[in-house]
Coordinates of C-alpha atoms in Angstrom, one line a residue:
X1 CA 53.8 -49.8 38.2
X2 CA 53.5 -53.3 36.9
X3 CA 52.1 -55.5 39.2
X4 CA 53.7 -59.4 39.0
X5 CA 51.5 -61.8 39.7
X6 CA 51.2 -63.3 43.5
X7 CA 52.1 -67.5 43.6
X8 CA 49.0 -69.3 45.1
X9 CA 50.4 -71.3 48.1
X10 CA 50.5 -75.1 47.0
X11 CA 47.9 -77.3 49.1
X12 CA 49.2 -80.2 50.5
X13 CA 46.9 -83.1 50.1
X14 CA 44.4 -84.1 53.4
X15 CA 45.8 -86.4 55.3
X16 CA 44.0 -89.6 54.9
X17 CA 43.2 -92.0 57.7
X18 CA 45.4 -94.9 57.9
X19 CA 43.5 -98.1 57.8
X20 CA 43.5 -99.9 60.9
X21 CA 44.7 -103.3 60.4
X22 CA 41.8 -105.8 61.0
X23 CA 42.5 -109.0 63.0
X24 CA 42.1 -111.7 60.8
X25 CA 40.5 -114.7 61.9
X26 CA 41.3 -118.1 60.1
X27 CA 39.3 -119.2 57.2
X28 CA 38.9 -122.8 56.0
X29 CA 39.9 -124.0 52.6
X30 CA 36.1 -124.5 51.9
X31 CA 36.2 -120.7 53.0
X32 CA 38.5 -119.5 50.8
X33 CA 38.5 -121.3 48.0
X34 CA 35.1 -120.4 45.3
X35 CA 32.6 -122.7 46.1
X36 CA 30.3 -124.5 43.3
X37 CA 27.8 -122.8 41.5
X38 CA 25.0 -123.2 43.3
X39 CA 22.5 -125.2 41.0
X40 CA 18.6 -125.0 41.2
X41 CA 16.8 -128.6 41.7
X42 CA 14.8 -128.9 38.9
X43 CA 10.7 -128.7 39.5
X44 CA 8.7 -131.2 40.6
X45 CA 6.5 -133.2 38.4
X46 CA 3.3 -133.4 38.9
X47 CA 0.6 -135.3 37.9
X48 CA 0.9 -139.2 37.5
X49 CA 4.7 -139.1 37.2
X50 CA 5.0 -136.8 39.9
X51 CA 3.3 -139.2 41.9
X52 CA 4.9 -142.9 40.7
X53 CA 8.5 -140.5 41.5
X54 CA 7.0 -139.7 44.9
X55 CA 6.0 -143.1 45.8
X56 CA 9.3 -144.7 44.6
X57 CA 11.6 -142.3 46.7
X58 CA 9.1 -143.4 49.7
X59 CA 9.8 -146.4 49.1
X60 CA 13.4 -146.2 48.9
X61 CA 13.2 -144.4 52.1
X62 CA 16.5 -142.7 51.4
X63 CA 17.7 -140.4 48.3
X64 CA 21.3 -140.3 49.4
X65 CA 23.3 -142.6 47.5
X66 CA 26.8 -142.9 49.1
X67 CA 28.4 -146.3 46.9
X68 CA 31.4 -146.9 48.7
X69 CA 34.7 -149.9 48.2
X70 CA 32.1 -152.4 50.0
X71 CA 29.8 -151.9 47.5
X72 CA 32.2 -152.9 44.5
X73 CA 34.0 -155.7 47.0
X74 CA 30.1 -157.1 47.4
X75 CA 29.5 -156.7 43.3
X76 CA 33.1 -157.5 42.5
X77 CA 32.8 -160.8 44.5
X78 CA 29.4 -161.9 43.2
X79 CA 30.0 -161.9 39.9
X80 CA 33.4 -163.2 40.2
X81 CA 32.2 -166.4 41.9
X82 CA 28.8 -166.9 39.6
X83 CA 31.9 -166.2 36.4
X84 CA 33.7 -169.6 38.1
X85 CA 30.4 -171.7 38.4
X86 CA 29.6 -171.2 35.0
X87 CA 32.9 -172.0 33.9
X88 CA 33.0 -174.8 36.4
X89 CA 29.2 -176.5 35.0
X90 CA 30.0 -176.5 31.6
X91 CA 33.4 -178.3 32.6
X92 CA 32.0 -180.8 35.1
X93 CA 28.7 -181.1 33.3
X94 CA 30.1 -182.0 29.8
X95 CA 30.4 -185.9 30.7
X96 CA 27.4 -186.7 31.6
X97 CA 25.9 -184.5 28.8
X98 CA 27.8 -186.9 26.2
X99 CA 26.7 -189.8 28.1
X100 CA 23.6 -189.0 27.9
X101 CA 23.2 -188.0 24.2
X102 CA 25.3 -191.7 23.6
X103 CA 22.6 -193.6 25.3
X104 CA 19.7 -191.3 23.8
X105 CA 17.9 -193.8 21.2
X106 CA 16.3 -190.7 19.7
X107 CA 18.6 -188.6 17.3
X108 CA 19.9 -185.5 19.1
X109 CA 21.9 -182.9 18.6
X110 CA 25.4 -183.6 20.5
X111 CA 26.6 -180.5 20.6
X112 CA 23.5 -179.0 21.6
X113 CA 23.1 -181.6 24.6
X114 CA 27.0 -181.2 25.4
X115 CA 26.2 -177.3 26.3
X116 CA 22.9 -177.9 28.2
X117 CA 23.4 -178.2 31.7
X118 CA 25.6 -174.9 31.2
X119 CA 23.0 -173.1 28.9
X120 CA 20.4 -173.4 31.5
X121 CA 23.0 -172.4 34.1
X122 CA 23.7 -169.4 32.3
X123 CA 20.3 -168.3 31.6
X124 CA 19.5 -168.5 35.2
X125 CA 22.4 -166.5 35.6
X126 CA 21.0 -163.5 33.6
X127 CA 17.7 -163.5 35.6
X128 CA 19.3 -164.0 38.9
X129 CA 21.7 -160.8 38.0
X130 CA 18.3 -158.9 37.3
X131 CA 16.7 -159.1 40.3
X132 CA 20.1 -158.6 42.5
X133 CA 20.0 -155.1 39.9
X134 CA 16.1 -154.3 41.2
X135 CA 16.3 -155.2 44.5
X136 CA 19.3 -153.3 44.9
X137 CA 17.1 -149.9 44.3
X138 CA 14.8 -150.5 46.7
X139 CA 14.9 -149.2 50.6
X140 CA 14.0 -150.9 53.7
X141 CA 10.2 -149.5 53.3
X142 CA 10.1 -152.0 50.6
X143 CA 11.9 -154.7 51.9
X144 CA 9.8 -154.6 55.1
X145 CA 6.5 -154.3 52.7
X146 CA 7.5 -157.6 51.2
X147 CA 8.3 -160.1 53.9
X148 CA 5.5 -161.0 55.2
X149 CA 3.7 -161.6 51.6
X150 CA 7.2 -163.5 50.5
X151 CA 6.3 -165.8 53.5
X152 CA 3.0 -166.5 53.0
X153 CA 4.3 -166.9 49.3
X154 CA 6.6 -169.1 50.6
X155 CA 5.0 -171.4 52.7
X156 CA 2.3 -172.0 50.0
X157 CA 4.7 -173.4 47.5
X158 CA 6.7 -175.6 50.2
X159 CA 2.9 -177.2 50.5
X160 CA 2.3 -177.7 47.1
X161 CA 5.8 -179.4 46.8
X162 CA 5.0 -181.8 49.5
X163 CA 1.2 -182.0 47.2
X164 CA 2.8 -182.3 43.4
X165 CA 6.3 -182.0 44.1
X166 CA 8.8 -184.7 42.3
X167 CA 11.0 -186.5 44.5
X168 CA 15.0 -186.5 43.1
X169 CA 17.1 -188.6 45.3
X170 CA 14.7 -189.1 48.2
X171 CA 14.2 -185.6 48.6
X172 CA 11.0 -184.7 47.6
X173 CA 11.8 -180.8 47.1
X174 CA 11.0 -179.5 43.4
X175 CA 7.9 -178.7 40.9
X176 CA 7.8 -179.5 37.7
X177 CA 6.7 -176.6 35.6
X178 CA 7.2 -178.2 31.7
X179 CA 10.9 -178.6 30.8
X180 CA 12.0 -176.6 34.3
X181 CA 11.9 -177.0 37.6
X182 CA 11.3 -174.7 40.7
X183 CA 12.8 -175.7 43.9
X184 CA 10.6 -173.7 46.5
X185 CA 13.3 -174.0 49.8
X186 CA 15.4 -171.4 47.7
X187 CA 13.1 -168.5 47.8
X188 CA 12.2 -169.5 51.7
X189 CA 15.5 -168.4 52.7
X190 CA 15.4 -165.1 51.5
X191 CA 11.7 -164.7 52.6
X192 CA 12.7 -166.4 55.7
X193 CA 15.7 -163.5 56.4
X194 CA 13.3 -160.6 55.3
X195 CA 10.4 -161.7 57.6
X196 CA 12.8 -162.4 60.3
X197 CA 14.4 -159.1 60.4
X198 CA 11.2 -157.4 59.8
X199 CA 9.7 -158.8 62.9
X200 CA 12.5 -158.9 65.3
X201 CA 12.8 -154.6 64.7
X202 CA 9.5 -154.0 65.8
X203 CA 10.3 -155.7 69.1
X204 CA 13.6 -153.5 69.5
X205 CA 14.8 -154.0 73.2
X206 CA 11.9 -156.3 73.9
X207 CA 14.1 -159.1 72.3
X208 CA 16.5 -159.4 75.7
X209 CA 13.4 -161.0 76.9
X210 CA 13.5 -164.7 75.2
X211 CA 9.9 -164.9 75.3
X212 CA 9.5 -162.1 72.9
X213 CA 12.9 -163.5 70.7
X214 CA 11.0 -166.8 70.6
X215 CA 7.6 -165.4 69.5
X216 CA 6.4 -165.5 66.8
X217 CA 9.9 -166.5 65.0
X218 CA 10.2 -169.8 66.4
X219 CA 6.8 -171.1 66.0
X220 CA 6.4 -169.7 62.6
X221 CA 9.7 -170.0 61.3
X222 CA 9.4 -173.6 62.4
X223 CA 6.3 -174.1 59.8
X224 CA 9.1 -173.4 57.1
X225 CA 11.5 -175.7 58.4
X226 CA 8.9 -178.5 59.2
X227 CA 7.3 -178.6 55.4
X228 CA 11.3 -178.6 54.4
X229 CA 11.9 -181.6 56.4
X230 CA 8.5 -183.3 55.4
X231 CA 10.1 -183.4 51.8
X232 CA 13.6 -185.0 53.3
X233 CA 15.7 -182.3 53.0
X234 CA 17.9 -182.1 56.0
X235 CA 20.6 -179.9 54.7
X236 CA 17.8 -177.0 53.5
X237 CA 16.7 -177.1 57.0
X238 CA 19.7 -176.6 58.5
X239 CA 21.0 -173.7 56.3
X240 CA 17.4 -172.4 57.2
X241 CA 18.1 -172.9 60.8
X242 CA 21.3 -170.9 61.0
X243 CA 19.2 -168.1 58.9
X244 CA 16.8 -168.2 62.0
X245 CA 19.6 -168.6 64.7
X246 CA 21.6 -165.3 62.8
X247 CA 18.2 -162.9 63.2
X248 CA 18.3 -163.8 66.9
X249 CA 21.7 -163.3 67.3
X250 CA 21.5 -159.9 65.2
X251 CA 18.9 -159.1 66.9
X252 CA 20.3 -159.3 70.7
X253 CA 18.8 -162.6 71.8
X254 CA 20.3 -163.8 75.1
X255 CA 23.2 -165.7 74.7
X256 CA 22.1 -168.4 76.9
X257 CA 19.3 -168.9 74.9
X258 CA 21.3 -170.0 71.9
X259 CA 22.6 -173.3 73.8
X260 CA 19.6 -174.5 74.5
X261 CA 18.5 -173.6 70.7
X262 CA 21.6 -176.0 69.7
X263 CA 20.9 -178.8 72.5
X264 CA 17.2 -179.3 70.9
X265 CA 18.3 -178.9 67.1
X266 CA 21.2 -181.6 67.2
X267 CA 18.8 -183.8 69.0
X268 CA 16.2 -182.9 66.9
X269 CA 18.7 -183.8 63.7
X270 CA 20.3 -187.1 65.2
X271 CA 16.3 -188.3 65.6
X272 CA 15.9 -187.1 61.5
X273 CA 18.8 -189.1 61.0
X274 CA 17.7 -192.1 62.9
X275 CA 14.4 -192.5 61.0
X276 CA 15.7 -191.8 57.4
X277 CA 18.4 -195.2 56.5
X278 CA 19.7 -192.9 53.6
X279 CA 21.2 -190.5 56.2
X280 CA 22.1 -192.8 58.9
X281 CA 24.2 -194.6 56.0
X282 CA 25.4 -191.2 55.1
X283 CA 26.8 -190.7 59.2
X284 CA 28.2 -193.8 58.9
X285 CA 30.1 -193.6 55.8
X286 CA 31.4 -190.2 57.6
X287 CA 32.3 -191.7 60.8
X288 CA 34.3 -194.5 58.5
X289 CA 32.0 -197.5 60.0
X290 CA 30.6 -198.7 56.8
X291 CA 33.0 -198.8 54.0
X292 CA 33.7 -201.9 53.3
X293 CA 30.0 -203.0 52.3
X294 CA 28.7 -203.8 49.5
X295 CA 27.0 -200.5 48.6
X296 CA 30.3 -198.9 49.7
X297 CA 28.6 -195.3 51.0
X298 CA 32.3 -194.1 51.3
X299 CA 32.6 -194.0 47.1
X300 CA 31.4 -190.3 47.0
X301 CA 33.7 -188.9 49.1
X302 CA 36.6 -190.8 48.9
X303 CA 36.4 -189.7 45.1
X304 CA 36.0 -186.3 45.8
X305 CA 39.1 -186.6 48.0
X306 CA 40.9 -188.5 45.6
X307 CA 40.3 -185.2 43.0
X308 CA 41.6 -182.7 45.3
X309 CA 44.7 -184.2 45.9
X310 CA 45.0 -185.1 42.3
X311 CA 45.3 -182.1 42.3
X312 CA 48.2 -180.9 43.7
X313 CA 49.1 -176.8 43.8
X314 CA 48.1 -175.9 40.2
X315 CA 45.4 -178.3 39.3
X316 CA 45.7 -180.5 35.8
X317 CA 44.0 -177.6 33.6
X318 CA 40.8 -176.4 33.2
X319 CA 38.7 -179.5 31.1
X320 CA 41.1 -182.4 32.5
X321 CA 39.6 -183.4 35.0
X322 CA 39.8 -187.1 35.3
X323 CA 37.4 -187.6 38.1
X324 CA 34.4 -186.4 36.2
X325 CA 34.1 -188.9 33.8
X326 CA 31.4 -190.6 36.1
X327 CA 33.6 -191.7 39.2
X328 CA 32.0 -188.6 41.6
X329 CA 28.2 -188.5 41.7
X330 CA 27.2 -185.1 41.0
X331 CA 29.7 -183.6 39.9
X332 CA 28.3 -180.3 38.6
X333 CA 26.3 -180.0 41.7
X334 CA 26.7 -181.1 45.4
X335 CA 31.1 -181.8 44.7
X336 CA 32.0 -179.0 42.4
X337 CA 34.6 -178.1 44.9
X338 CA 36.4 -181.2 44.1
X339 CA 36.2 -180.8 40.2
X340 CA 37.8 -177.2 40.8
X341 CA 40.3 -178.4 42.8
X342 CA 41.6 -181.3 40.9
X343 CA 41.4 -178.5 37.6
X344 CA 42.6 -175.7 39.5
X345 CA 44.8 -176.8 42.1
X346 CA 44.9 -175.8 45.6
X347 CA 45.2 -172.4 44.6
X348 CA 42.3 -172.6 42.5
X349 CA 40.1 -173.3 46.1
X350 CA 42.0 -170.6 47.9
X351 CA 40.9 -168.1 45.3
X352 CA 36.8 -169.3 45.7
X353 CA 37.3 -169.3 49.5
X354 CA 39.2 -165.7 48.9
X355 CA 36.3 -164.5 47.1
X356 CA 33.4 -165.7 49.6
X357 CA 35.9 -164.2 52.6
X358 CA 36.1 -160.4 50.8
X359 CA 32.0 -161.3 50.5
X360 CA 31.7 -161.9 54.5
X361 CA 33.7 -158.7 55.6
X362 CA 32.2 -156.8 53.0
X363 CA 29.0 -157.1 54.4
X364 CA 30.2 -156.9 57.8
X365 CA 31.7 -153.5 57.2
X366 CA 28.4 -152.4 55.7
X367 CA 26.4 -153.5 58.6
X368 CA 28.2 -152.0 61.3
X369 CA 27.9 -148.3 59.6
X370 CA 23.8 -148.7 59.7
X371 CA 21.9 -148.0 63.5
X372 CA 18.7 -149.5 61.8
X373 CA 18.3 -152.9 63.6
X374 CA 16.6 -154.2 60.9
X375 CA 19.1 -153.4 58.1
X376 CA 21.6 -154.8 60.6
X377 CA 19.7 -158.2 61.2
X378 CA 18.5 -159.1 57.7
X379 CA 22.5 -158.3 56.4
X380 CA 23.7 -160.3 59.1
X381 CA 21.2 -163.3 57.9
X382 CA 22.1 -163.4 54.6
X383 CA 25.4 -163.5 55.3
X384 CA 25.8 -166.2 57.5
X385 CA 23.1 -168.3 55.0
X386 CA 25.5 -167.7 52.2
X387 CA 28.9 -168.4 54.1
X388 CA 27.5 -170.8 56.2
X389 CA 26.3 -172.9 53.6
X390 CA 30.1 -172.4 51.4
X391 CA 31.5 -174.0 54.6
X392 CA 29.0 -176.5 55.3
X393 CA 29.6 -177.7 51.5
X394 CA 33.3 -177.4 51.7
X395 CA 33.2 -179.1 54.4
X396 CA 31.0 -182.0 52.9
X397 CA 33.7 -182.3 50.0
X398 CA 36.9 -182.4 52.1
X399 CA 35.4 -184.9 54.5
X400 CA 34.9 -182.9 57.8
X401 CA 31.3 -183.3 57.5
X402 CA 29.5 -185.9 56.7
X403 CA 27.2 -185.6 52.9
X404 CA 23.8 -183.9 53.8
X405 CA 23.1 -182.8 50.0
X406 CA 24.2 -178.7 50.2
X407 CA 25.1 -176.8 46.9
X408 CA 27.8 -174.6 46.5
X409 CA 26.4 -170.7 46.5
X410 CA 27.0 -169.3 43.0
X411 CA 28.7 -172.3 41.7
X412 CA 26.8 -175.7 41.8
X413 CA 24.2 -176.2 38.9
X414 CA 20.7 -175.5 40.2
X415 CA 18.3 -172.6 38.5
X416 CA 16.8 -171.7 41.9
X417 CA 19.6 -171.8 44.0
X418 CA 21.8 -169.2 41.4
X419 CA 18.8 -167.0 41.3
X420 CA 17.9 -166.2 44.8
X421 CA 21.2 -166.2 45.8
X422 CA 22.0 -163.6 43.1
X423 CA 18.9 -161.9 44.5
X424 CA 20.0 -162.3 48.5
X425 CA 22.8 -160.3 47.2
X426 CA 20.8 -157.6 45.3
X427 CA 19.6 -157.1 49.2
X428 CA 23.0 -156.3 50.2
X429 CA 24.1 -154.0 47.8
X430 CA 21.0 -151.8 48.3
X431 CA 22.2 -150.8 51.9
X432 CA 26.1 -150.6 50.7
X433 CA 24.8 -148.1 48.0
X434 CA 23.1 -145.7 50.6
X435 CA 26.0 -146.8 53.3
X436 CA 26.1 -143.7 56.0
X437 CA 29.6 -142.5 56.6
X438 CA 31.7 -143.6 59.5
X439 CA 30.6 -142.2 62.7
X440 CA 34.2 -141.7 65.1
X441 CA 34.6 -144.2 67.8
X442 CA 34.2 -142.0 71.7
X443 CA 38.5 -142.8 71.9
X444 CA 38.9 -140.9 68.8
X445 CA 37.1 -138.2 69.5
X446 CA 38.7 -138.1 73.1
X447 CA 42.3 -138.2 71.4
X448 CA 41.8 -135.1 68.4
X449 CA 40.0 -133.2 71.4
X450 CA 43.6 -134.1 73.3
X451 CA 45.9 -133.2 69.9
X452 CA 43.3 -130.0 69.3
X453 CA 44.6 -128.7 72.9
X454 CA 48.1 -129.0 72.9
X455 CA 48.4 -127.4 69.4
X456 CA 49.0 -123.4 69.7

């Protein structure tokens, strides 16, 4: 009996649960996408370095570095309008250089003396640009550790001015130190804004009070802008002034406080101008009462007018300026404006009043990111010293106020002024570097919240 062989049942294969579909829950793109690799900070150093590194981010009081569009608006603008004042020196300066190489009875080199005025210019330039470059690394720990120093520093060298100072003009406002010249006012303004700012944040909310706004930045502040006056310079002390007035008003000082600030300082400038005959010739030439004397104080002006409208839309071309060969007194310094408008045109002072505009709202937008009132104050300070004394010189050249002797910022010739103002702005640029982002206004917030719930 042959047996045939018995089939094995085939086993069906076990049933496997079915997954249970998971209720996904929405991911962000940060989510899903593969973040960066995830990189190690390197060790601290130790030892000497480890402590100079220390001690400098201290200092800096901040290690975020968040260089924004107002940062490069604030450079862009800078170097732009110091580009133009060297351009505009060596153009308005050139006439008088050859003058005085023709009436030299020593043999000179002409070329050599042609470029001077613009060679000096420049190399304050380069040391101006260095400092804006070092101050702009440093914090507000440093800043605060330097104002009080930079005033004592300050009102040392305003006494030795008024001690060995040389008087230019009537003004008695620079030291001779060999073949160059230091005028001391310069550096008071930026020592003036640090200590200003410095002071007024300790006092916070005490400053609604106008006794505390007044102490100690009126009695001490008004040290700076008696020793100014002492040496005749009117013009410094009122740029200084509106430095003082924009700390207050930065600050939080009552408003009412600020009219009688202004009643007591134009009384306080028409007695300056009473007492000094130079200035009371100067308010008359502006008021038109006095042209027709002898001395004819109207010359000045009226030439700088004359260049501007020369002028016309385009300007004559850079060199041709007709004005500059000696009919407008200082030329290269106090009535630049007029040289780059009869060269230039009148689009040629649109552009310089373009580039100290982008300067103002620059620093404006830079200021209102920071909560820090002092960052806030001493931004706001600088500012209005730097645009305030554009328009008050502007204003000097076009006629609608009368000559007080105040340069150009960036453009006139002057070593001092270039270099602290170059610094001034080194200030700025160190808080648009570490500028916080933009914190959304309450009816912004209120309106996503309102888009947020009608969205599915």
């Amino acid at each position: 009996m042959v047996s045939t062989p018995t089939r094995h049942p085939r086993r069906k294969p076990a049933l496997r649960p079915h997954p249970v579909a998971k209720r996904s829950t929405p991911t962000t793109q940060a989510e899903s996408s593969p973040g960066p690799a995830v990189v190690e900070p390197p060790p601290e150093r130790t030892g000497l370095v480890g402590k100079f590194v220390r001690l400098w981010r201290f200092l800096e009081g901040s290690d975020k570095q968040t260089s924004g569009s107002s940062y490069y608006m604030i450079l862009g603008a800078t170097l732009a309008l110091t580009a133009i004042g060297l351009m505009m020196v060596l153009s308005a300066s050139s006439v008088e250089s050859i003058a005085k190489a023709a009436s030299s009875v020593e043999p000179t080199d002409e070329g050599a003396i042609v470029f001077d005025f613009f060679f000096k210019q420049s190399m304050y330039a380069v040391l101006g640009v260095v400092m804006m470059l070092v101050l702009s690394r440093f914090g507000p720990r440093m800043f605060k550790i330097l104002a009080w120093p930079g005033l004592g520093v300050a009102v040392v060298l305003l006494v030795l001015v008024l001690i060995i100072g040389e008087s230019i003009n009537g003004n008695q406002n620079w030291i001779r130190i060999g073949n160059q010249s230091l005028q001391p006012s310069e550096p008071a303004k930026l020592a003036l804004a640090l200590w200003c700012a410095t002071v007024l944040e300790r006092k916070r909310g005490l400053v609604r009070d106008w006794k505390h706004a007044l102490v100690p930045v009126l009695p001490l502040g008004g040290v700076i802008l008696l020793l100014v006056m002492l040496g005749g310079d009117l013009g410094t002390a009122i740029i200084l002034g509106m430095i003082i007035a924009a700390a207050l008003f930065f600050a939080g000082a009552p408003m009412r406080m600020f009219i009688l600030l202004g009643v007591v300082g134009i009384a306080a400038a028409f007695g300056a101008t009473l007492l000094n005959s130079t200035r009371s010739t100067r308010i008359e030439a502006w008021l038109r009462l006095n042209c027709e004397s002898a001395l004819d104080p109207c010359f000045q002006s009226n030439q700088g007018l004359f260049a501007l409208a020369s002028g016309g839309w385009w300007g004559v071309g850079i060199g041709q300026s007709r004005q500059k060969w000696n009919w407008i007194p200082e030329a290269h310094n106090d009535f630049i404006f007029a040289i780059i408008g009869e060269e230039f045109g009148l689009v040629g002072t649109l552009v310089v009043i373009i580039l100290f505009g982008i300067l103002a709202v620059a620093t404006l937008r830079v200021a209102r990111r920071y909560t820090d009132p002092f960052v806030r104050i001493l931004m706001g300070s600088i500012m209005v010293w730097l645009i305030g004394q554009a328009f008050v010189n502007i204003g000097m050249v076009t006629g609608v106020l009368p000559v007080i002797g105040v340069p150009l910022p960036f453009i006139s010739y002057g070593g001092s002024a270039l270099t602290f103002t170059l610094a001034a702005v080194g200030v700025l640029l160190a808080f648009a570097r570490r500028m916080p982002p933009a914190v959304p206004e309450p009816a912004q917030i209120a309106s996503s919240m309102e888009k947020s719930k009608r969205t599915p």
